[in-house]
Short mmCIF file of C-alpha atoms and ligand atoms in Angstrom, two decimals:
data_model
loop_
_atom_site.label_atom_id
_atom_site.label_comp_id
_atom_site.label_asym_id
_atom_site.label_seq_id
_atom_site.Cartn_x
_atom_site.Cartn_y
_atom_site.Cartn_z
CA MET G 802 145.23 104.26 131.30
CA THR G 803 148.81 104.63 132.37
CA GLN G 804 150.40 105.38 128.98
CA SER G 805 150.93 109.05 128.23
CA GLY G 806 148.57 111.16 126.16
CA PHE G 807 146.17 108.38 125.25
CA HIS G 808 142.62 108.97 126.26
CA LEU G 809 139.45 107.47 124.90
CA GLU G 810 135.80 108.23 125.59
CA SER G 811 132.71 106.21 124.67
CA THR G 812 129.85 108.67 124.30
CA TYR G 813 128.18 106.39 121.74
CA ALA G 814 127.66 103.86 124.52
CA GLU G 815 125.47 106.41 126.32
CA LEU G 816 122.81 105.93 123.63
CA PRO G 817 119.94 103.52 124.36
CA GLY G 818 121.33 99.99 124.80
CA ILE G 819 119.88 98.65 121.54
CA PHE G 820 122.52 100.59 119.58
CA PHE G 821 125.57 98.63 120.69
CA SER G 822 127.00 95.67 122.57
CA LYS G 823 129.90 96.20 124.90
CA LEU G 824 132.64 93.68 124.37
CA SER G 825 136.37 93.47 123.92
CA PRO G 826 138.24 92.28 120.86
CA THR G 827 139.08 88.58 120.82
CA PRO G 828 142.83 88.22 121.45
CA VAL G 829 144.99 86.87 118.62
CA SER G 830 147.88 84.45 118.90
CA GLN G 831 150.87 86.20 117.33
CA PRO G 832 150.30 89.84 116.51
CA GLU G 833 152.89 91.52 114.32
CA LEU G 834 152.74 95.16 113.27
CA VAL G 835 152.75 95.36 109.46
CA ILE G 836 152.34 99.10 109.06
CA PHE G 837 151.76 102.07 111.34
CA ASN G 838 150.76 105.50 110.08
CA GLU G 839 153.04 107.80 112.10
CA LYS G 840 151.92 110.86 110.17
CA LEU G 841 148.27 110.23 110.93
CA ALA G 842 149.04 109.54 114.59
CA ASP G 843 150.83 112.92 114.73
CA GLU G 844 148.02 114.69 112.89
CA ILE G 845 145.40 113.53 115.34
CA GLY G 846 147.63 113.88 118.38
CA LEU G 847 147.52 110.21 119.23
CA ASP G 848 150.58 109.81 121.39
CA LEU G 849 151.66 106.21 121.73
CA SER G 850 155.20 107.17 122.65
CA GLY G 851 154.72 105.88 126.18
CA MET G 852 154.43 102.37 124.79
CA ASP G 853 157.22 100.18 123.58
CA GLY G 854 156.87 98.33 120.27
CA GLU G 855 155.42 95.23 121.83
CA GLU G 856 152.79 97.11 123.81
CA ARG G 857 151.81 99.10 120.75
CA THR G 858 151.36 95.93 118.72
CA LYS G 859 149.30 94.43 121.53
CA LEU G 860 147.11 97.51 121.62
CA LEU G 861 146.56 97.57 117.86
CA SER G 862 145.71 93.88 117.74
CA GLY G 863 143.12 94.19 120.50
CA ASN G 864 145.17 91.99 122.82
CA LEU G 865 145.62 94.87 125.25
CA VAL G 866 142.52 96.81 126.16
CA PRO G 867 143.67 99.89 128.07
CA ASP G 868 142.18 100.44 131.52
CA GLY G 869 139.18 102.69 131.50
CA THR G 870 138.19 102.02 127.87
CA GLU G 871 134.84 100.48 127.09
CA PRO G 872 134.94 98.91 123.63
CA PHE G 873 131.69 98.21 121.81
CA ALA G 874 130.29 96.85 118.56
CA GLN G 875 127.59 98.89 116.86
CA ALA G 876 124.18 97.62 115.83
CA TYR G 877 122.74 98.67 112.48
CA ALA G 878 120.66 97.43 109.60
CA GLY G 879 120.83 98.26 105.92
CA HIS G 880 119.73 97.73 102.39
CA GLN G 881 122.24 95.53 100.60
CA PHE G 882 121.79 95.65 96.83
CA GLY G 883 118.27 96.93 97.51
CA ASN G 884 117.28 94.28 100.09
CA PHE G 885 116.73 95.07 103.74
CA THR G 886 118.89 93.09 106.22
CA MET G 887 119.81 93.23 109.89
CA LEU G 888 123.53 93.79 110.18
CA GLY G 889 125.81 95.36 112.77
CA ASP G 890 129.55 95.27 113.36
CA GLY G 891 130.11 91.59 112.71
CA ARG G 892 133.86 91.93 112.70
CA ALA G 893 134.54 95.38 114.03
CA ILE G 894 134.83 96.89 117.49
CA VAL G 895 135.14 100.54 118.42
CA LEU G 896 137.81 100.85 121.08
CA GLY G 897 136.62 104.34 121.88
CA GLU G 898 136.53 107.94 120.72
CA HIS G 899 139.84 109.73 120.63
CA ILE G 900 139.73 113.49 121.16
CA THR G 901 142.28 115.40 119.08
CA SER G 902 144.11 118.46 120.34
CA SER G 903 141.66 120.61 118.38
CA GLY G 904 138.76 118.90 120.11
CA GLN G 905 137.67 116.65 117.25
CA ARG G 906 136.08 113.36 118.31
CA LEU G 907 137.27 110.39 116.22
CA ASP G 908 136.29 106.74 116.43
CA LEU G 909 139.17 104.35 116.79
CA GLN G 910 137.87 101.10 115.36
CA PHE G 911 139.38 97.68 114.85
CA LYS G 912 138.26 95.79 111.78
CA GLY G 913 138.78 92.04 111.93
CA SER G 914 138.85 91.88 115.72
CA GLY G 915 136.72 88.80 116.31
CA ARG G 916 133.12 87.72 116.55
CA THR G 917 130.42 89.95 118.00
CA PRO G 918 126.70 89.49 118.66
CA TYR G 919 126.19 90.73 115.05
CA SER G 920 128.52 88.26 113.32
CA ARG G 921 125.75 85.98 112.00
CA GLY G 922 127.61 83.16 110.23
CA GLY G 923 130.88 85.09 109.91
CA ASP G 924 134.13 84.47 111.72
CA GLY G 925 134.63 88.08 112.77
CA ARG G 926 138.04 88.14 111.11
CA ALA G 927 139.64 89.84 108.14
CA ALA G 928 142.41 88.82 105.76
CA LEU G 929 145.67 90.73 105.36
CA GLY G 930 145.25 91.55 101.65
CA PRO G 931 141.88 93.33 101.95
CA MET G 932 143.03 95.25 105.06
CA LEU G 933 146.15 96.49 103.26
CA ARG G 934 143.91 97.35 100.32
CA GLU G 935 141.69 99.49 102.57
CA TYR G 936 144.82 101.08 104.06
CA VAL G 937 146.32 102.16 100.74
CA ILE G 938 143.09 103.25 99.07
CA SER G 939 141.76 105.20 102.05
CA GLU G 940 145.09 106.99 102.47
CA GLY G 941 145.14 107.61 98.70
CA MET G 942 141.64 109.08 98.86
CA HIS G 943 142.68 111.35 101.71
CA ALA G 944 145.66 112.61 99.73
CA LEU G 945 143.30 113.30 96.81
CA GLY G 946 141.38 115.62 99.14
CA ILE G 947 138.33 113.39 99.48
CA PRO G 948 136.55 112.92 102.82
CA THR G 949 137.34 109.41 104.03
CA THR G 950 137.95 107.25 107.03
CA ARG G 951 141.68 106.89 107.63
CA SER G 952 143.94 103.95 108.32
CA LEU G 953 146.19 104.02 111.35
CA ALA G 954 147.67 100.54 111.34
CA VAL G 955 147.53 96.99 110.12
CA VAL G 956 148.55 94.14 112.39
CA ALA G 957 148.94 90.58 111.16
CA THR G 958 147.32 88.23 113.65
CA GLY G 959 149.48 85.18 113.06
CA GLU G 960 146.25 83.26 112.53
CA THR G 961 144.73 81.83 109.38
CA VAL G 962 141.37 82.91 108.01
CA TYR G 963 139.45 80.57 105.77
CA ARG G 964 137.86 82.06 102.67
CA GLU G 965 138.11 80.41 99.27
CA ASN G 966 141.73 79.86 100.25
CA GLU G 967 143.61 79.90 103.52
CA LEU G 968 144.76 83.46 104.10
CA PRO G 969 146.83 85.28 106.71
CA GLY G 970 144.59 87.16 109.15
CA ALA G 971 144.93 90.85 110.00
CA ILE G 972 143.33 93.71 111.90
CA LEU G 973 143.01 97.22 110.53
CA THR G 974 142.76 100.19 112.88
CA ARG G 975 140.40 102.64 111.28
CA ILE G 976 139.93 106.27 112.29
CA ALA G 977 136.58 107.81 111.43
CA GLY G 978 134.56 110.92 112.20
CA SER G 979 132.04 108.36 113.42
CA HIS G 980 130.48 105.13 112.24
CA ILE G 981 126.85 106.28 112.19
CA ARG G 982 125.34 105.14 108.91
CA VAL G 983 122.08 105.51 107.03
CA GLY G 984 121.61 101.91 108.19
CA THR G 985 121.88 102.99 111.84
CA PHE G 986 118.76 105.13 111.34
CA GLU G 987 117.03 102.28 109.52
CA TYR G 988 117.82 100.11 112.52
CA ALA G 989 116.55 102.75 114.97
CA SER G 990 113.27 103.21 113.12
CA LEU G 991 112.57 99.47 113.22
CA HIS G 992 111.86 99.86 116.93
CA GLU G 993 108.82 102.02 116.18
CA ASP G 994 109.64 104.20 119.14
CA LYS G 995 110.18 107.86 118.33
CA ALA G 996 112.40 108.31 121.37
CA ILE G 997 114.92 105.82 119.98
CA THR G 998 115.33 107.57 116.62
CA GLN G 999 115.28 110.94 118.39
CA ALA G 1000 118.17 109.88 120.62
CA LEU G 1001 120.23 108.90 117.58
CA LEU G 1002 119.32 112.11 115.78
CA ASP G 1003 120.31 114.22 118.79
CA TYR G 1004 123.60 112.38 119.03
CA LEU G 1005 124.38 112.79 115.33
CA ILE G 1006 123.49 116.49 115.39
CA ASP G 1007 125.67 117.06 118.43
CA ARG G 1008 128.59 115.25 116.87
CA HIS G 1009 128.45 116.37 113.25
CA PHE G 1010 125.82 119.03 112.60
CA PRO G 1011 125.78 121.40 115.61
CA ALA G 1012 124.26 124.21 113.48
CA ILE G 1013 121.06 122.17 113.20
CA LYS G 1014 120.44 122.49 116.94
CA GLU G 1015 118.94 125.90 116.24
CA LYS G 1016 116.45 124.59 113.66
CA ASP G 1017 112.74 124.04 114.28
CA ASN G 1018 112.43 120.87 112.23
CA GLN G 1019 115.68 119.16 113.03
CA ALA G 1020 114.90 115.88 111.25
CA LEU G 1021 114.17 117.71 108.00
CA ALA G 1022 117.18 119.99 108.43
CA LEU G 1023 119.36 116.93 108.99
CA LEU G 1024 118.05 115.27 105.83
CA GLU G 1025 118.81 118.40 103.85
CA ALA G 1026 122.29 118.70 105.32
CA VAL G 1027 123.04 115.06 104.50
CA ILE G 1028 121.73 115.53 100.95
CA GLU G 1029 124.20 118.38 100.52
CA GLN G 1030 127.00 116.40 102.15
CA GLN G 1031 126.51 113.23 100.09
CA ALA G 1032 126.07 115.15 96.84
CA GLY G 1033 129.45 116.72 97.59
CA LEU G 1034 131.07 113.39 98.38
CA ILE G 1035 129.81 111.66 95.23
CA THR G 1036 130.99 114.66 93.18
CA HIS G 1037 134.49 114.04 94.53
CA TRP G 1038 134.28 110.36 93.60
CA MET G 1039 133.20 111.24 90.08
CA ARG G 1040 136.05 113.72 89.79
CA VAL G 1041 138.73 111.08 90.29
CA GLY G 1042 136.90 108.11 88.74
CA PHE G 1043 136.32 106.29 92.03
CA ILE G 1044 133.80 103.46 92.08
CA HIS G 1045 132.82 102.45 95.61
CA GLY G 1046 131.36 99.13 94.54
CA VAL G 1047 129.08 98.44 97.55
CA MET G 1048 127.00 101.54 98.14
CA ASN G 1049 124.63 99.71 100.49
CA THR G 1050 122.89 101.94 103.01
CA ASP G 1051 125.07 100.51 105.78
CA ASN G 1052 128.10 101.76 103.88
CA MET G 1053 126.92 105.37 103.71
CA ALA G 1054 128.39 107.20 106.69
CA LEU G 1055 126.71 110.31 108.04
CA SER G 1056 130.07 111.79 108.92
CA GLY G 1057 130.25 112.39 105.17
CA GLU G 1058 133.30 110.19 104.82
CA THR G 1059 133.89 107.48 102.25
CA ILE G 1060 133.70 104.27 104.24
CA ASP G 1061 134.27 100.53 103.79
CA TYR G 1062 136.76 99.92 101.05
CA GLY G 1063 135.84 96.50 99.76
CA PRO G 1064 135.75 95.87 96.02
CA CYS G 1065 136.15 99.58 95.27
CA ALA G 1066 138.36 100.61 92.37
CA PHE G 1067 139.42 103.51 90.18
CA MET G 1068 138.41 103.61 86.55
CA ASP G 1069 141.23 103.62 83.99
CA VAL G 1070 139.48 104.02 80.63
CA PHE G 1071 136.50 106.36 80.77
CA ALA G 1072 133.28 104.35 80.53
CA PRO G 1073 130.21 105.39 82.54
CA ASP G 1074 129.01 101.82 83.02
CA THR G 1075 132.26 100.61 84.58
CA VAL G 1076 131.84 98.01 87.35
CA PHE G 1077 134.64 96.09 89.04
CA SER G 1078 132.98 94.33 91.95
CA SER G 1079 132.49 90.62 91.33
CA ILE G 1080 129.25 90.67 93.33
CA ASP G 1081 127.70 93.62 91.47
CA ARG G 1082 126.36 91.47 88.65
CA LYS G 1083 123.71 93.89 87.45
CA GLY G 1084 125.86 96.98 87.65
CA ARG G 1085 123.74 98.61 90.36
CA TYR G 1086 126.82 100.40 91.67
CA ALA G 1087 128.42 101.28 88.31
CA TYR G 1088 130.40 104.55 88.07
CA ALA G 1089 127.62 106.64 86.54
CA ASN G 1090 124.92 105.15 88.79
CA GLN G 1091 126.53 106.41 91.99
CA PRO G 1092 124.56 109.67 92.25
CA PHE G 1093 121.25 107.85 91.69
CA ILE G 1094 122.12 105.28 94.32
CA ALA G 1095 123.09 108.03 96.76
CA GLN G 1096 119.64 109.51 96.25
CA TRP G 1097 118.04 106.08 96.75
CA ASN G 1098 119.96 105.63 100.00
CA LEU G 1099 118.96 109.10 101.16
CA ALA G 1100 115.32 108.11 100.61
CA ARG G 1101 115.89 105.26 103.10
CA LEU G 1102 117.27 107.81 105.58
CA ALA G 1103 114.26 110.05 104.97
CA GLU G 1104 111.84 107.15 105.62
CA SER G 1105 113.51 106.47 108.94
CA LEU G 1106 113.16 110.11 109.95
CA LEU G 1107 109.51 110.58 108.89
CA PRO G 1108 108.01 110.24 112.38
CA LEU G 1109 110.30 113.01 113.59
CA MET G 1110 109.50 115.36 110.72
CA HIS G 1111 105.80 115.69 111.27
CA ASP G 1112 103.11 113.94 113.31
CA GLU G 1113 101.01 113.52 110.18
CA ARG G 1114 102.69 110.92 108.00
CA GLU G 1115 101.37 112.41 104.75
CA ASP G 1116 102.81 115.81 105.64
CA ALA G 1117 106.11 114.28 106.57
CA ILE G 1118 106.25 112.39 103.27
CA GLY G 1119 105.56 115.60 101.36
CA MET G 1120 108.43 117.38 103.11
CA ALA G 1121 110.85 114.51 102.61
CA GLU G 1122 109.94 114.16 98.95
CA ASP G 1123 110.53 117.83 98.27
CA SER G 1124 113.98 117.59 99.79
CA LEU G 1125 114.84 114.34 98.05
CA ASN G 1126 113.71 115.67 94.69
CA ALA G 1127 116.08 118.57 95.18
CA PHE G 1128 119.02 116.15 95.35
CA GLU G 1129 119.19 115.97 91.58
CA GLN G 1130 119.64 119.72 91.24
CA VAL G 1131 122.02 119.99 94.16
CA TYR G 1132 124.16 117.21 92.71
CA LYS G 1133 123.99 118.48 89.15
CA ALA G 1134 125.15 121.93 90.18
CA LYS G 1135 128.06 120.50 92.18
CA TRP G 1136 128.99 118.11 89.38
CA LEU G 1137 128.97 120.80 86.69
CA SER G 1138 130.99 123.15 88.79
CA MET G 1139 133.49 120.36 89.53
CA MET G 1140 133.77 119.34 85.86
CA GLY G 1141 134.23 123.02 85.06
CA THR G 1142 137.24 123.15 87.37
CA LYS G 1143 138.67 120.09 85.61
CA LEU G 1144 138.57 122.21 82.46
CA GLY G 1145 140.00 125.25 84.22
CA LEU G 1146 136.79 127.24 84.49
CA ALA G 1147 136.57 129.18 87.73
CA GLU G 1148 132.83 129.45 87.33
CA THR G 1149 130.58 127.42 85.10
CA LYS G 1150 127.68 128.64 83.04
CA LYS G 1151 124.78 126.55 81.90
CA GLU G 1152 126.20 126.35 78.36
CA ASP G 1153 129.39 124.78 79.68
CA GLU G 1154 127.58 121.53 80.26
CA GLN G 1155 127.67 120.76 76.53
CA LEU G 1156 131.41 121.35 76.44
CA VAL G 1157 131.87 118.91 79.32
CA THR G 1158 129.58 116.18 77.99
CA ASP G 1159 131.04 116.43 74.50
CA LEU G 1160 134.51 115.82 75.90
CA LEU G 1161 133.27 112.89 77.99
CA ASP G 1162 131.51 111.43 74.94
CA TRP G 1163 134.70 111.80 72.93
CA MET G 1164 136.69 110.11 75.71
CA HIS G 1165 134.18 107.29 75.87
CA GLU G 1166 134.19 106.74 72.10
CA ASN G 1167 137.96 106.74 71.98
CA ALA G 1168 138.44 104.78 75.20
CA THR G 1169 140.88 107.30 76.64
CA ASP G 1170 142.28 107.10 80.14
CA TYR G 1171 140.17 109.27 82.48
CA THR G 1172 142.99 110.45 84.75
CA ASN G 1173 145.61 110.99 82.05
CA THR G 1174 143.30 112.81 79.63
CA PHE G 1175 142.40 115.42 82.24
CA ARG G 1176 145.99 115.71 83.38
CA ASP G 1177 147.02 116.26 79.74
CA LEU G 1178 144.52 119.11 79.65
CA SER G 1179 146.29 120.48 82.72
CA GLN G 1180 149.61 121.00 80.94
CA GLU G 1181 150.62 124.24 79.30
CA GLU G 1182 150.91 122.41 75.99
CA LEU G 1183 148.95 119.34 75.07
CA PRO G 1184 151.30 116.40 74.65
CA ASP G 1185 151.78 115.01 71.14
CA GLY G 1186 149.55 112.13 70.41
CA GLU G 1187 147.60 110.76 67.52
CA LEU G 1188 144.30 111.06 69.31
CA TYR G 1189 144.78 114.72 70.12
CA ALA G 1190 145.56 115.38 66.44
CA THR G 1191 142.25 113.95 65.25
CA GLU G 1192 139.66 116.23 63.77
CA SER G 1193 137.08 115.26 66.38
CA PHE G 1194 139.35 116.26 69.25
CA GLN G 1195 140.62 119.39 67.54
CA ALA G 1196 137.06 120.59 67.00
CA TRP G 1197 136.36 120.23 70.72
CA HIS G 1198 139.72 121.78 71.64
CA THR G 1199 138.98 124.89 69.60
CA ARG G 1200 135.69 125.38 71.46
CA TRP G 1201 137.43 124.85 74.78
CA GLN G 1202 140.17 127.35 73.96
CA ALA G 1203 137.53 129.90 73.01
CA ARG G 1204 135.77 129.34 76.31
CA LEU G 1205 139.07 129.58 78.22
CA GLY G 1206 139.58 132.94 76.53
CA GLU G 1207 136.73 134.25 78.66
CA GLU G 1208 138.58 133.38 81.87
CA GLU G 1209 140.12 136.30 83.68
CA ASP G 1210 143.47 134.77 84.32
CA LEU G 1211 144.91 131.87 82.35
CA ASP G 1212 147.62 131.15 84.91
CA SER G 1213 145.05 130.55 87.60
CA SER G 1214 143.00 128.46 85.19
CA LEU G 1215 146.02 126.21 84.70
CA ALA G 1216 146.68 126.08 88.43
CA LEU G 1217 143.04 125.23 89.03
CA ARG G 1218 143.20 122.31 86.60
CA LYS G 1219 146.39 121.03 88.19
CA SER G 1220 144.75 121.18 91.61
CA VAL G 1221 141.78 118.97 90.74
CA ASN G 1222 143.12 116.61 88.06
CA PRO G 1223 145.46 114.16 89.77
CA VAL G 1224 148.69 112.86 88.27
CA VAL G 1225 148.33 109.59 90.15
CA ILE G 1226 145.48 107.53 91.53
CA PRO G 1227 145.68 104.11 93.16
CA ARG G 1228 145.35 102.22 89.89
CA ASN G 1229 144.00 98.71 90.32
CA HIS G 1230 146.89 96.94 88.70
CA LYS G 1231 149.40 98.79 90.88
CA VAL G 1232 147.39 98.04 94.01
CA GLU G 1233 147.10 94.36 93.10
CA GLU G 1234 150.79 94.19 92.21
CA ALA G 1235 151.76 95.70 95.57
CA LEU G 1236 149.48 93.39 97.53
CA GLN G 1237 150.71 90.35 95.69
CA ALA G 1238 154.34 91.22 96.33
CA GLY G 1239 153.43 91.73 99.99
CA GLU G 1240 151.92 88.28 100.14
CA GLU G 1241 155.22 86.93 98.88
CA GLY G 1242 157.09 88.81 101.59
CA ASP G 1243 158.26 91.82 99.55
CA HIS G 1244 156.76 94.93 101.14
CA LYS G 1245 158.67 97.48 99.07
CA PRO G 1246 156.08 97.85 96.27
CA PHE G 1247 153.40 98.58 98.89
CA HIS G 1248 155.47 101.29 100.56
CA ASP G 1249 156.51 102.73 97.18
CA LEU G 1250 152.87 102.89 96.12
CA LEU G 1251 151.91 104.61 99.37
CA SER G 1252 154.56 107.27 98.89
CA ALA G 1253 153.67 107.76 95.21
CA LEU G 1254 150.12 108.54 96.30
CA GLU G 1255 151.13 111.12 98.91
CA ASN G 1256 151.09 114.22 96.68
CA PRO G 1257 148.85 113.23 93.79
CA TYR G 1258 148.61 116.68 92.20
CA GLU G 1259 152.36 117.26 91.86
CA ASP G 1260 154.20 116.11 88.75
CA GLY G 1261 157.38 114.13 89.30
CA ASP G 1262 159.52 111.71 87.32
CA HIS G 1263 159.26 109.14 90.11
CA LEU G 1264 155.54 108.94 89.38
CA THR G 1265 155.89 107.67 85.81
CA PRO G 1266 155.42 103.98 86.71
CA TYR G 1267 152.17 104.85 88.48
CA GLN G 1268 150.74 106.98 85.67
CA SER G 1269 150.52 104.42 82.90
CA PRO G 1270 147.26 102.64 82.33
CA PRO G 1271 147.56 98.87 82.65
CA LYS G 1272 148.92 96.85 79.75
CA PRO G 1273 146.35 94.38 78.44
CA GLU G 1274 147.84 91.57 80.53
CA GLU G 1275 147.89 93.77 83.67
CA LYS G 1276 144.23 94.79 83.49
CA VAL G 1277 142.22 94.06 86.62
CA LEU G 1278 138.70 93.27 85.46
CA GLN G 1279 137.17 92.23 88.76
CA THR G 1280 137.66 93.11 92.39
CA PHE G 1281 136.50 91.11 95.40
CA CYS G 1282 135.08 91.95 98.81
CA GLY G 1283 137.41 89.61 100.59
CA THR G 1284 135.12 89.52 103.65
P1 AMP H 1392 130.87 94.99 104.56
O1 AMP H 1392 130.69 94.30 103.26
O2 AMP H 1392 132.29 94.97 105.07
O3 AMP H 1392 130.26 96.33 104.61
O4 AMP H 1392 130.07 94.07 105.61
C1 AMP H 1392 128.70 93.84 105.57
C2 AMP H 1392 128.24 93.17 106.84
O5 AMP H 1392 128.82 91.86 106.98
C3 AMP H 1392 128.61 93.93 108.11
O6 AMP H 1392 127.57 93.77 109.03
C4 AMP H 1392 129.86 93.22 108.56
O7 AMP H 1392 130.09 93.38 109.94
C5 AMP H 1392 129.55 91.79 108.19
N1 AMP H 1392 130.77 90.99 107.98
C6 AMP H 1392 131.64 91.10 106.96
N2 AMP H 1392 132.64 90.21 107.08
C7 AMP H 1392 132.41 89.52 108.22
C8 AMP H 1392 133.09 88.45 108.92
N3 AMP H 1392 134.21 87.92 108.45
N4 AMP H 1392 132.54 88.02 110.07
C9 AMP H 1392 131.41 88.54 110.54
N5 AMP H 1392 130.73 89.52 109.96
C10 AMP H 1392 131.21 90.02 108.81
MG1 MG H 1393 130.06 97.82 105.73
#
């Protein structure tokens, strides 16, 4: 294209044709840029400076498809709440893969860009509120140090989308390591043609797991690498109290990034069975279930890879089962070590598990705020408070202090705690408040929230309004997909 520094490739479209459909976004009537992430654009070396404001808005609404780009929608399947379904990008289109100055390949995807061959009954569009929600939570997750897709821009389309109400339409530009999901492998394996799954595996390995190229059994090595990767990701979620809400296999990205922010939410009061999503009626995706669901999803990935693991199905199943069974241990070790850091322990011992679970039990019984309790434990002195004066807490505190006494350096223990226990998270009531104000034309709360989330591990007086748990009347009990 003519504009400077902007160059997109489409290597995904070199896969067998069943994996995608080439098409352009459907133009919208009156695009208006709502927010553009200059910092992210800089970080990834995406130079849109050759475009004036109008051209940029046209680009980010899908109204202008630069010469030489070949946009496509991806085909995939997935298990939604345990049930297998054919899916695909029903409202998303990848404009192409942007190569950063350091050589990283990143998908530039529009979400809400019109119907595709995979839209089924849907309109291919998205509403402004949910796209701003994805923007703020994904950027918040990134600032918390958690692998995630990023948000580059939101454009209002000037069109109405019809859900339960009439809502303003919008398009989110999402940046992702890739959009290959567990569900993409499920889709590939449906074709019962080894060459199809092999092509996807080769592509994934090339793009995300180059070290596996050297391995004899690449399918098995990939499964093991993804087990490690997802165990790490879920550990991060558990650390900050994040509840994804729709951990369907099509929402588990093999780039290792958190993807698809629908009814996701952060827990305020610590309760392992917390669920926010209005559609998760049985609590399948509750906070404490997330590691088990990750393992369940990984079993679906393993099934899709069986023919590539071994010619004898029984042998392949044996190999996959061994790896999948190891997930529990891999996760448990990561979780304990992470919880240890939340308590300032540079290294955890087996006995530390009791210290951790006793604190969590105490927090659960006393309904304390997850984020604030751990941040309180990250101060030099515990703040005054009735709860901390109770006998039950003091008994735990004494044990913790004794254990801290074994640490080599108490200053680094404190610094460690401060580096993993955030001061601020995107609390539901603050997110809802910001989105609501935005709907009424006041964008300040949204921008204030975004800046409050930028450095979540640094104390600051300006953060006070974002630290308080919701008052009873502010509590958000349910979140919605908004699709
Ligand atoms: P999600 O809940 O966003 O992960 O979406 C699940 C599936 O539904 C994906 O295949 C989406 O592409 C599809 N989908 C969601 N919303 C729409 C829509 N408005 N129009 C068409 N397809 C949609
Ligand atoms: Mg999805």
